[in-house]
Short mmCIF file of C-alpha atoms and ligand atoms in Angstrom, two decimals:
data_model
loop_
_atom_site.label_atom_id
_atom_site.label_comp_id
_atom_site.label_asym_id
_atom_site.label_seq_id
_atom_site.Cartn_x
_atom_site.Cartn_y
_atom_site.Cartn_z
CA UNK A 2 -13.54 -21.74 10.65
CA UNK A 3 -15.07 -17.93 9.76
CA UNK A 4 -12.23 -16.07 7.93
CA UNK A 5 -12.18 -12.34 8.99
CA UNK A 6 -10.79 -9.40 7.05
CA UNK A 7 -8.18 -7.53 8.27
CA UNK A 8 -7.34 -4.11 7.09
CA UNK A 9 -4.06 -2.01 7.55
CA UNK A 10 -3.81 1.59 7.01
CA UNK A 11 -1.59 4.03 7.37
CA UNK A 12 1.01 6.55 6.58
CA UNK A 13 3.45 5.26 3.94
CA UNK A 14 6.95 3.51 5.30
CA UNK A 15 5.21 2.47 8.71
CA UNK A 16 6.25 -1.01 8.04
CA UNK A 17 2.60 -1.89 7.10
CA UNK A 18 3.03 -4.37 4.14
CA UNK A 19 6.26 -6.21 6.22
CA UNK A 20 3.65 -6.95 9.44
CA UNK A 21 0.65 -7.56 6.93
CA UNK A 22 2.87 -10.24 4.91
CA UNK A 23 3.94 -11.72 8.02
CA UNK A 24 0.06 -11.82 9.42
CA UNK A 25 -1.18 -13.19 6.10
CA UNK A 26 1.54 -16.03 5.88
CA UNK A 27 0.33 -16.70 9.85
CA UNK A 28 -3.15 -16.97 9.71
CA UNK A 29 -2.78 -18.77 5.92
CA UNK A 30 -4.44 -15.82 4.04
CA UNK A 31 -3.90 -14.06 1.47
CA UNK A 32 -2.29 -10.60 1.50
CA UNK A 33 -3.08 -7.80 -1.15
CA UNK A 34 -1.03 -4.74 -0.88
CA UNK A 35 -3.23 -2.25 -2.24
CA UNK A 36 -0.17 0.49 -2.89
CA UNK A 37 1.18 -1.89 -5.43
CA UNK A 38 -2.22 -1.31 -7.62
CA UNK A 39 -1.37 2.38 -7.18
CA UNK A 40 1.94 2.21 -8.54
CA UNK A 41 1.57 -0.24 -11.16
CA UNK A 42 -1.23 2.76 -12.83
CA UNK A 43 1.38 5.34 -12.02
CA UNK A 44 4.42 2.85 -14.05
CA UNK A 45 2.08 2.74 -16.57
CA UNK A 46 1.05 6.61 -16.65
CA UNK A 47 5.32 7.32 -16.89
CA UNK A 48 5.77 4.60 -19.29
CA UNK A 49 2.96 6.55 -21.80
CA UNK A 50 4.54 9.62 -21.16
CA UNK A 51 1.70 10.69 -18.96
CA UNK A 52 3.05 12.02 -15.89
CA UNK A 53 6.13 13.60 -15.99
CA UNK A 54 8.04 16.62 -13.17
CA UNK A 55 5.58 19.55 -12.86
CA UNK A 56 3.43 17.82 -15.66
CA UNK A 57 0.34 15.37 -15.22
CA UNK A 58 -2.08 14.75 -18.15
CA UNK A 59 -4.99 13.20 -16.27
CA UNK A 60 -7.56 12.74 -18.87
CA UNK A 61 -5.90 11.08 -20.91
CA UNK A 62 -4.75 8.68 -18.36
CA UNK A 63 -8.91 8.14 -16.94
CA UNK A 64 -9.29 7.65 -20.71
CA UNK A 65 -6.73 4.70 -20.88
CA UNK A 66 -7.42 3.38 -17.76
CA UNK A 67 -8.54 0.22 -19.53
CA UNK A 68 -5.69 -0.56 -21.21
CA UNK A 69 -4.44 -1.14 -17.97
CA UNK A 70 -4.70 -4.43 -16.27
CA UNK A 71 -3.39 -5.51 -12.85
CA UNK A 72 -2.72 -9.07 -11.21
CA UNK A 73 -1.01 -10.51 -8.43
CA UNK A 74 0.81 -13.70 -8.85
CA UNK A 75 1.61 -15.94 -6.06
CA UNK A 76 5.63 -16.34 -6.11
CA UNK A 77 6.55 -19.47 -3.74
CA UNK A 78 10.27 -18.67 -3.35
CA UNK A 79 9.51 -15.09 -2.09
CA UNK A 80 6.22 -16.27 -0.19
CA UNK A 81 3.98 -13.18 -1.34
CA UNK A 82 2.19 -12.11 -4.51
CA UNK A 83 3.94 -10.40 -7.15
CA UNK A 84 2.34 -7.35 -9.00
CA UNK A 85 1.73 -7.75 -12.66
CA UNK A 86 0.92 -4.65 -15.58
CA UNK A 87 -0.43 -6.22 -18.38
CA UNK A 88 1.23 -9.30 -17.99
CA UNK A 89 4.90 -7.77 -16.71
CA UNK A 90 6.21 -8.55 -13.38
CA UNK A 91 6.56 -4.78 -12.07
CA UNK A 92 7.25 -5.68 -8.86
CA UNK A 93 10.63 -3.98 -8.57
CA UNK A 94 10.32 -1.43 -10.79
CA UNK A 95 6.85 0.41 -9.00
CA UNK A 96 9.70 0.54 -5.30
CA UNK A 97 11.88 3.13 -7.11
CA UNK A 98 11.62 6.79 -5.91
CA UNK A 99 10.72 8.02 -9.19
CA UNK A 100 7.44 5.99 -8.79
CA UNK A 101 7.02 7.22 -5.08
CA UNK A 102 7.50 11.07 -6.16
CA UNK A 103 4.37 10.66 -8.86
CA UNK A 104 2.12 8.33 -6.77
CA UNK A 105 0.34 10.24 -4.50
CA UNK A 106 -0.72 12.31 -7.70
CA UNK A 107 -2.14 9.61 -9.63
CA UNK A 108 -3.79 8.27 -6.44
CA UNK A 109 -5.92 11.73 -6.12
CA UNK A 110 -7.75 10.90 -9.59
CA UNK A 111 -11.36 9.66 -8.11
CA UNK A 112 -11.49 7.59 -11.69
CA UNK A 113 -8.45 5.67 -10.85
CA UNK A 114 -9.45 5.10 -7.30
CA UNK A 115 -13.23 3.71 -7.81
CA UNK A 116 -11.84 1.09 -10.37
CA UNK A 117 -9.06 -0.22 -8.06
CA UNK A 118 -11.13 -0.03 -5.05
CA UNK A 119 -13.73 -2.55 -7.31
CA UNK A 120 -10.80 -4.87 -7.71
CA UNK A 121 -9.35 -4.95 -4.28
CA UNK A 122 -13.53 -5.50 -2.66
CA UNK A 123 -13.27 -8.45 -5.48
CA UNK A 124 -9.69 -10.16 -4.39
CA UNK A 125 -11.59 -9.80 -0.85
CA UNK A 126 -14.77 -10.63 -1.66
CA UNK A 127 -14.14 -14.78 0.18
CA UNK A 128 -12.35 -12.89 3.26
CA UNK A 129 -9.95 -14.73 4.90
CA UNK A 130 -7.47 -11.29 3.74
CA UNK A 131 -5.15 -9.09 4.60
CA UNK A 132 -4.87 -5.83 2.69
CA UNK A 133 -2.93 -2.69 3.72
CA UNK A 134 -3.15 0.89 1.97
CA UNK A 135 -4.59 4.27 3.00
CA UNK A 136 -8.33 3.40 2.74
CA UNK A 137 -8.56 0.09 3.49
CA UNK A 138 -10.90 0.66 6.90
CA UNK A 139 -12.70 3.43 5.60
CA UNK A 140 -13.72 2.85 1.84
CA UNK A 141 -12.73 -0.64 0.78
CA UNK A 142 -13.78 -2.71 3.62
CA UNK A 143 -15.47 -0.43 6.39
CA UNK A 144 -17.06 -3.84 7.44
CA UNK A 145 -13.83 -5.53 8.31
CA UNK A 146 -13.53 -7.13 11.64
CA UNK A 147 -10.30 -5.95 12.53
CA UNK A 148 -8.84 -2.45 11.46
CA UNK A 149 -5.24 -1.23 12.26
CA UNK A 150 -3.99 2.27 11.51
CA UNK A 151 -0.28 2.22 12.05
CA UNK A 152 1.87 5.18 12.66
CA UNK A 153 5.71 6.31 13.32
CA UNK A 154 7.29 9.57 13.39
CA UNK A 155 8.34 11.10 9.76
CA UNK A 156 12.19 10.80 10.34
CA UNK A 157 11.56 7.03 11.75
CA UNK A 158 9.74 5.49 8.49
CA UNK A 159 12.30 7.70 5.88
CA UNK A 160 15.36 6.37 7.83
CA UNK A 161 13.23 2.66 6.89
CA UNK A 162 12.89 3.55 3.38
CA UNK A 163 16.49 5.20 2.98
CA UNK A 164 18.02 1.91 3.90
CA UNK A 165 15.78 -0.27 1.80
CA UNK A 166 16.68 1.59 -1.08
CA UNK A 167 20.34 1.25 -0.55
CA UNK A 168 20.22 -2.39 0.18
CA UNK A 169 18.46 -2.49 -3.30
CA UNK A 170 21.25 -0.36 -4.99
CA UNK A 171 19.36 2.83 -5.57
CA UNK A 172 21.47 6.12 -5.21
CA UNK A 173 19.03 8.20 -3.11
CA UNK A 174 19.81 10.79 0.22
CA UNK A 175 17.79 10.57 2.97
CA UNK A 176 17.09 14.58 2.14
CA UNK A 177 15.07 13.29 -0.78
CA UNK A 178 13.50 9.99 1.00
CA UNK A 179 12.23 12.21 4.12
CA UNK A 180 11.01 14.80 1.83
CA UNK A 181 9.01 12.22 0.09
CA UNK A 182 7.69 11.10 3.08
CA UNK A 183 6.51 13.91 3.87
CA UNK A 184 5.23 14.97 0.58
CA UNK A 185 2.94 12.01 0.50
CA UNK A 186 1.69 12.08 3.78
CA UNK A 187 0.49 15.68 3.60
CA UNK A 188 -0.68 14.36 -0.65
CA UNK A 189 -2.79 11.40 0.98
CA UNK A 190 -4.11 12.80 3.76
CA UNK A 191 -5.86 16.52 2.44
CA UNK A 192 -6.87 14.87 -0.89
CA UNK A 193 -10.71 15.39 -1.78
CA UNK A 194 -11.82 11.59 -2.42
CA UNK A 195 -10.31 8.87 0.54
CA UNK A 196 -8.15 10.68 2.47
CA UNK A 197 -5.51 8.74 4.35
CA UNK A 198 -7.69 9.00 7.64
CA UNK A 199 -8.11 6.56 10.40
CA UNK A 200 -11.43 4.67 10.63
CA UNK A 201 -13.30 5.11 14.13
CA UNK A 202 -12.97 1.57 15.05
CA UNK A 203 -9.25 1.53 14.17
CA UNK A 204 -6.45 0.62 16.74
CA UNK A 205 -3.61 2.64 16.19
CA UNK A 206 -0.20 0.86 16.22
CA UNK A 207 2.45 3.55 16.80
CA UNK A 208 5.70 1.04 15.70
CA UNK A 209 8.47 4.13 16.31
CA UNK A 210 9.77 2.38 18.90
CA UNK A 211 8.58 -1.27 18.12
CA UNK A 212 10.97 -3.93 16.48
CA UNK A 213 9.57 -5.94 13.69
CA UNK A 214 8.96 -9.18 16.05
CA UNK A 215 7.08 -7.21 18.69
CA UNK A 216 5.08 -5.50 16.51
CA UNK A 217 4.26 -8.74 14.63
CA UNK A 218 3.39 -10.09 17.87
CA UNK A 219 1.26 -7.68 19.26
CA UNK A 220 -1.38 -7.35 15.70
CA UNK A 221 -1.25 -11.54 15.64
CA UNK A 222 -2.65 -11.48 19.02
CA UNK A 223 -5.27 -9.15 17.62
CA UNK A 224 -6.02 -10.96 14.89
CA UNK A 225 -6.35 -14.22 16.91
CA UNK A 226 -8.35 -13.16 19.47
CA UNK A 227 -10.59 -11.39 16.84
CA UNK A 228 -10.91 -14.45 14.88
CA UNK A 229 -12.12 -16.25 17.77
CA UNK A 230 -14.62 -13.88 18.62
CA UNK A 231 -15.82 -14.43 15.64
CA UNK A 232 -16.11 -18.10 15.35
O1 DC B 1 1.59 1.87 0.43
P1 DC B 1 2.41 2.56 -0.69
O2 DC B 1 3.40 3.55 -0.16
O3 DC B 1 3.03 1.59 -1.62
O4 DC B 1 1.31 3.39 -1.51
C1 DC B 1 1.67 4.18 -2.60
C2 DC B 1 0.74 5.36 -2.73
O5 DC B 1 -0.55 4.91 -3.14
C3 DC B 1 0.54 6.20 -1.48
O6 DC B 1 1.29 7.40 -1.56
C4 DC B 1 -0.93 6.50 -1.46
C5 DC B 1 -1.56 5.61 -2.46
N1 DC B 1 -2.51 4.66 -1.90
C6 DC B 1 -3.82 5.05 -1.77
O7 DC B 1 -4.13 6.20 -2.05
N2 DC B 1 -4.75 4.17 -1.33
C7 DC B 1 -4.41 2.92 -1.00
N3 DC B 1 -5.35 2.07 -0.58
C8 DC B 1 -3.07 2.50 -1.11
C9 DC B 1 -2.13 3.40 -1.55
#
């Protein structure tokens, strides 16, 4: 059977990785979330004292960009892949909101972007994937068969994020969460190189007033009827 590629874009806190883990686990492939790569160089930029409030010492991060490696490894119990810096699981500590507030930054440097961009087209590269992020459509895979963009309103996806991050434990307001939000969305989508933009063969998914299962429902008969086109 012809595997497809699937890519999700979107504003950040639409719910995109949730429905693209969900697809992924569906269809049996495999699901990259390309924000994680994104993170994990922005952990690593904090953690060497790189990026720090009003502060941002870019060249030296393009110049260490090779010291940093990123995997994914496949963890059965939680049914995803787990992101990996240089051999660390970092999969809890690129979620905090201190990671979230430098991100968008670190995701403007063209430098950083061209060498994740090479790994996510490789972890692609046999199809049969599901990747979500803010370029997915456009720059990583503008051949992919089937392109979502998904969208909710501001207050919607930093009400989502508010009460992940107290489930988790963090001490947060939703002040600072919708702020965020909003920082990054206006950060990803006027940046020079890959702005957050929806490809022209994109269907938009507007989940503000779609629960989890009916969202689900509606991009897995997408995918489906995609895949059998295709086949
Ligand atoms: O999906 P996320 O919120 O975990 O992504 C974190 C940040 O990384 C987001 O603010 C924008 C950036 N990003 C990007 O520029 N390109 C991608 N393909 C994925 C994420």
């Amino acid at each position: 059977m012809y595997k497809i590629t699937i890519a999700i874009d979107g504003f950040s806190s639409t719910g995109k990785s949730t429905v693209a883990k969900r697809l992924a686990k569906a269809l049996g492939y495999i699901y990259v979330d390309s924000g994680a790569m994104y993170r994990a160089v922005t952990l690593f930029a904090m953690e060497h004292n790189l990026i720090h409030k009003n502060q941002f010492n870019k060249a030296q991060l393009i110049k260490q960009l090779d010291a940093i490696k990123i995997s994914f490894k496949f963890n059965k119990k939680l049914g995803f892949a787990e992101v990996y810096l240089n051999g660390q699981n970092v999969e809890k500590k690129i979620r905090t909101l201190e990671v979230s507030q430098f991100v968008s930054q670190v995701a403007t440097v063209s430098e950083v972007r061209e060498q994740l961009v090479l790994q996510q087209q490789s972890l692609g590269k046999d199809k049969g994937v599901v990747m979500d992020g803010r370029d997915i459509g456009t720059v990583v895979f503008p051949e992919a068969e089937l392109k979502l963009f998904m969208t909710a309103s501001a207050e919607k996806r930093a009400q989502r994020r508010y009460d992940e991050l107290i489930e988790r434990g963090d001490d947060v307001s939703f002040e600072d969460v919708l702020k965020n939000v909003q920082s990054r969305d206006h950060i990803d989508s006027t940046r020079e190189d890959s702005p957050l933009a929806m490809a022209e063969d994109a269907i938009k998914v507007d989940n503000s007033n779609l629960n989890l299962d009916e969202q689900f429902e509606f991009i897995y008969s997408l995918a489906k009827a995609k895949i059998a086109e295709c086949n």
